[in-house]
PDB file of C-alpha atoms in Angstrom:
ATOM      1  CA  UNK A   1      -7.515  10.798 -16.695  1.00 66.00           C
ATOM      2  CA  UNK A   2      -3.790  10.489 -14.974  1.00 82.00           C
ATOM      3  CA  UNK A   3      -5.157  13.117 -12.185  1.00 88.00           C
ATOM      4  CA  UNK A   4      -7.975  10.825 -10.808  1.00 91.00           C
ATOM      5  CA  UNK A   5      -6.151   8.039 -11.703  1.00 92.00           C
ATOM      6  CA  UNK A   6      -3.563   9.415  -9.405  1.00 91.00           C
ATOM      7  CA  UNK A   7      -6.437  10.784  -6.448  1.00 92.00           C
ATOM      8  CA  UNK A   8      -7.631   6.776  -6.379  1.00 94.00           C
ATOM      9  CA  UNK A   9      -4.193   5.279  -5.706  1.00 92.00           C
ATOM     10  CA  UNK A  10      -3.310   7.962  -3.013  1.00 92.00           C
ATOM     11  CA  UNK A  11      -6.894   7.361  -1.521  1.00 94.00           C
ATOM     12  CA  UNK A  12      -6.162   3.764  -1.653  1.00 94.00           C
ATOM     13  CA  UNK A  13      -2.608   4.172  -0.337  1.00 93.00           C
ATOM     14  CA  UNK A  14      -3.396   6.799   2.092  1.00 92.00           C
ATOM     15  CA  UNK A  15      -0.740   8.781   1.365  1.00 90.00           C
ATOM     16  CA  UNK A  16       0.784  10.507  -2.116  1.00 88.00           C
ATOM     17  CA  UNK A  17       4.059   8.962  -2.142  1.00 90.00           C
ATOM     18  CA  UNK A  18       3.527   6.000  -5.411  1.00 93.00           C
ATOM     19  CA  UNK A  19       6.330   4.408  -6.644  1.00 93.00           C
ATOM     20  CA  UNK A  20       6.477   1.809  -9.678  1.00 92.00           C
ATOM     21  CA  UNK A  21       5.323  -1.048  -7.399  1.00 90.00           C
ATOM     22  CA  UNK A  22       2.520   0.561  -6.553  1.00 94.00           C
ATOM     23  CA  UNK A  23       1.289   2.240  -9.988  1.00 94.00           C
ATOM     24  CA  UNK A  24       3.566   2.216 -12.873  1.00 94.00           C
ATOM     25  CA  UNK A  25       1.917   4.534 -14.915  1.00 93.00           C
ATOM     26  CA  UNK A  26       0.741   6.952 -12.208  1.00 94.00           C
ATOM     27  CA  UNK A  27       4.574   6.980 -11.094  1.00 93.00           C
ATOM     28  CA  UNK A  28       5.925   8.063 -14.754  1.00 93.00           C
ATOM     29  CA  UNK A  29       2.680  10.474 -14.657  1.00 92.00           C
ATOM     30  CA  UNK A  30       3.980  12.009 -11.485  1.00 92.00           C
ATOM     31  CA  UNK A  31       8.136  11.956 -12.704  1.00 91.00           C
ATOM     32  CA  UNK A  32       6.489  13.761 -15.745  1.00 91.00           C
ATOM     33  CA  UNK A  33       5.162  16.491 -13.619  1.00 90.00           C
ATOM     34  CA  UNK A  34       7.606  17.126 -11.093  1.00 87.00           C
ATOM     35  CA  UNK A  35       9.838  17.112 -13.861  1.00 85.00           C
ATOM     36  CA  UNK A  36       7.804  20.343 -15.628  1.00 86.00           C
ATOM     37  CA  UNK A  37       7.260  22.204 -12.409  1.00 85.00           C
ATOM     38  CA  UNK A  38      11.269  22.017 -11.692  1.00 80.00           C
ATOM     39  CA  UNK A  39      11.895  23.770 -15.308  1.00 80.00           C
ATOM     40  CA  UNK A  40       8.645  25.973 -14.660  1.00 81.00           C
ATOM     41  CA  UNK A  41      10.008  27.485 -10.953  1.00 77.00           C
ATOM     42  CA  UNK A  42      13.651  27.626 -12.773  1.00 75.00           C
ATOM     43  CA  UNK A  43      12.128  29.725 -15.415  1.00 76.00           C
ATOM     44  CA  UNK A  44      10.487  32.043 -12.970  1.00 75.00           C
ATOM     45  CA  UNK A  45      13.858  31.958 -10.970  1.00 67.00           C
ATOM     46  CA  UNK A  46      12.070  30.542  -8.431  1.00 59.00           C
ATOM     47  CA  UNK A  47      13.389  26.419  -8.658  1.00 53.00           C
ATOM     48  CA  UNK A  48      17.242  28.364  -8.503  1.00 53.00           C
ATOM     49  CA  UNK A  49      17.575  29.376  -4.647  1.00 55.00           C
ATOM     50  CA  UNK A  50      16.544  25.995  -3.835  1.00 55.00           C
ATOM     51  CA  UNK A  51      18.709  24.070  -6.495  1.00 53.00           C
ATOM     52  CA  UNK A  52      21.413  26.340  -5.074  1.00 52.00           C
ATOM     53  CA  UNK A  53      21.340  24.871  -1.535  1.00 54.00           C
ATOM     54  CA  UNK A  54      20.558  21.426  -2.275  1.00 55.00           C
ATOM     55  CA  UNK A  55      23.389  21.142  -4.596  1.00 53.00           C
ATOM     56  CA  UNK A  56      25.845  22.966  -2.705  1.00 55.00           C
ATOM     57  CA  UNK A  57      24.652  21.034   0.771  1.00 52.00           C
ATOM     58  CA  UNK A  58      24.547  17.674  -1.002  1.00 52.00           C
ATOM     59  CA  UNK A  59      28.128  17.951  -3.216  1.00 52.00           C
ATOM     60  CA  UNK A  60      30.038  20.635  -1.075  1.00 53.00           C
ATOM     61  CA  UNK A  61      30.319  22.537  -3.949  1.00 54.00           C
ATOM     62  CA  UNK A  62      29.818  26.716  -3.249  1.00 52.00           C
ATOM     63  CA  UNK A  63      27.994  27.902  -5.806  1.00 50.00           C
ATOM     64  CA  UNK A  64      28.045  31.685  -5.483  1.00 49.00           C
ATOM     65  CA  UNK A  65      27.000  32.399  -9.158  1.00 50.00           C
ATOM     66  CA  UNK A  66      24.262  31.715 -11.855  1.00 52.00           C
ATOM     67  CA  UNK A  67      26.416  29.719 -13.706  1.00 51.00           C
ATOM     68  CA  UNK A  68      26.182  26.721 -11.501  1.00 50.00           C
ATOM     69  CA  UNK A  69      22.541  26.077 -11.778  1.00 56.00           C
ATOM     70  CA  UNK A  70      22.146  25.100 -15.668  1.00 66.00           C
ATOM     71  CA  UNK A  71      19.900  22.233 -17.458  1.00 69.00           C
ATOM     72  CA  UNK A  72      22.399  19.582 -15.876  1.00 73.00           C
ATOM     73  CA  UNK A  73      21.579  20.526 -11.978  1.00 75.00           C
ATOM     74  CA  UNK A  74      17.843  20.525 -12.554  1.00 78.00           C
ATOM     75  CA  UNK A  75      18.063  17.274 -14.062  1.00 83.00           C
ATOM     76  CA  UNK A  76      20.281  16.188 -10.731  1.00 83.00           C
ATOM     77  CA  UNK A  77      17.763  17.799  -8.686  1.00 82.00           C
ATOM     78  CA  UNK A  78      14.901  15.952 -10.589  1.00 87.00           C
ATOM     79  CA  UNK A  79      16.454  12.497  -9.861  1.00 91.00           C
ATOM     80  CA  UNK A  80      17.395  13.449  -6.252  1.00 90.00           C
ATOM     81  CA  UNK A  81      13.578  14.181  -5.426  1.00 90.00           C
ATOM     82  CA  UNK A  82      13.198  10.400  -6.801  1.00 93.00           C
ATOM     83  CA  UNK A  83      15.722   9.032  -4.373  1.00 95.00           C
ATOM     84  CA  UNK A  84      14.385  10.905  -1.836  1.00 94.00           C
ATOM     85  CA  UNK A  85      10.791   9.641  -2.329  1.00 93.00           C
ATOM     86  CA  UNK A  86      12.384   6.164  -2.662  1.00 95.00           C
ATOM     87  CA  UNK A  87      14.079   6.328   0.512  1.00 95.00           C
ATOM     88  CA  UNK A  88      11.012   7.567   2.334  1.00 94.00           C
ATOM     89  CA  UNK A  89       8.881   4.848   1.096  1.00 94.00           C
ATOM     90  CA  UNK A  90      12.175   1.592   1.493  1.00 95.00           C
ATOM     91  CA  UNK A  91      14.014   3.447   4.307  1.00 96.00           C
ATOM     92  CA  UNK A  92      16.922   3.039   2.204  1.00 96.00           C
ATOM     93  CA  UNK A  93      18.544   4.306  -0.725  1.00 94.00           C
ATOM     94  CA  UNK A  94      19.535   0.954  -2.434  1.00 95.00           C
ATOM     95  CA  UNK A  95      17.955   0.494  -5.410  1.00 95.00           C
ATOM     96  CA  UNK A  96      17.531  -2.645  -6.867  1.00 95.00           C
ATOM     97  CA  UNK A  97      18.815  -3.621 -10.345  1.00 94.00           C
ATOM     98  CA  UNK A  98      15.516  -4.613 -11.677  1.00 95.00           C
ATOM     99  CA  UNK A  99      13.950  -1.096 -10.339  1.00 95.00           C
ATOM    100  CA  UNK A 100      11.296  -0.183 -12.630  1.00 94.00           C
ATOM    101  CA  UNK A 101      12.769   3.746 -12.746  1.00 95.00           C
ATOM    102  CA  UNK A 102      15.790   2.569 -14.584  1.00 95.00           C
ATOM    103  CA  UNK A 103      17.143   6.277 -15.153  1.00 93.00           C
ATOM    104  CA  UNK A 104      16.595   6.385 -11.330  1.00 95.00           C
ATOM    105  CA  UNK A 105      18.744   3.356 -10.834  1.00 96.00           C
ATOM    106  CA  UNK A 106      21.766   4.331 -13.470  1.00 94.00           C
ATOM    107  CA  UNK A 107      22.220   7.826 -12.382  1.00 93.00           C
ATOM    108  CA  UNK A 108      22.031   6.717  -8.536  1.00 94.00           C
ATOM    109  CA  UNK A 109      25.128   4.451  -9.677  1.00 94.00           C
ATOM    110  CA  UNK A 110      26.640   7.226 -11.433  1.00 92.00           C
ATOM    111  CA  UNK A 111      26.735   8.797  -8.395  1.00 89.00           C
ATOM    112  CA  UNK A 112      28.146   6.140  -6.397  1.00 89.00           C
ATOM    113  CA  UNK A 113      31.052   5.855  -8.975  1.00 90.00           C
ATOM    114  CA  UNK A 114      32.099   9.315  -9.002  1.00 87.00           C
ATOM    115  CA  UNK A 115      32.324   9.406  -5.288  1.00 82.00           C
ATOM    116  CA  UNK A 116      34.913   6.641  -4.372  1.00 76.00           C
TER     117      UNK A 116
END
């Protein structure tokens, strides 16, 4: 159901890039599947090369072991995907307090905090 659900918005859209303003439930849908393809490729070692250079680009951070990509990273990877989308749909990356991806919103202000 979620699948064509998801093909009609992107048909009406015209594009595949939903967010909560668009369709709330095909949104969480598509969070919930990104979500088990990142721990499927990280399984399969796959999801770990990229998490690697995103992370270390993004934070600075050089990350020349395994130990650095654990549950924690994916998770950050997850949520930067979201911004990402986010900012590709707004054209910015400020998030507004009533966003309906309030995870999104709360971790994007984590972020904030432990930078300044």
């Amino acid at each position: 159901k979620s699948l064509a659900h998801f093909a009609s918005v992107k048909k009406k859209l015209g594009h595949c890039l939903v967010l909560p303003y668009d369709d709330e439930e095909v949104y969480w849908w598509i969070v919930h599947k990104r979500w088990q393809s990142i721990q499927r490729q990280a399984n399969n070692g796959i999801r770990k090369q990229q998490s690697f250079h995103v992370f270390s680009y993004i934070t600075g951070n050089d990350l020349s072991s395994d130990e650095g990509i654990n549950q924690s990273s994916l998770l950050w990877s997850c949520y930067c995907e979201r911004l990402m989308l986010f900012e590709a749909r707004m054209g910015h990356t400020d998030i507004p307090i009533n966003y309906v991806d309030k995870p999104l919103f709360l971790w994007l202000r984590m972020q904030q905090h432990a930078m300044h």
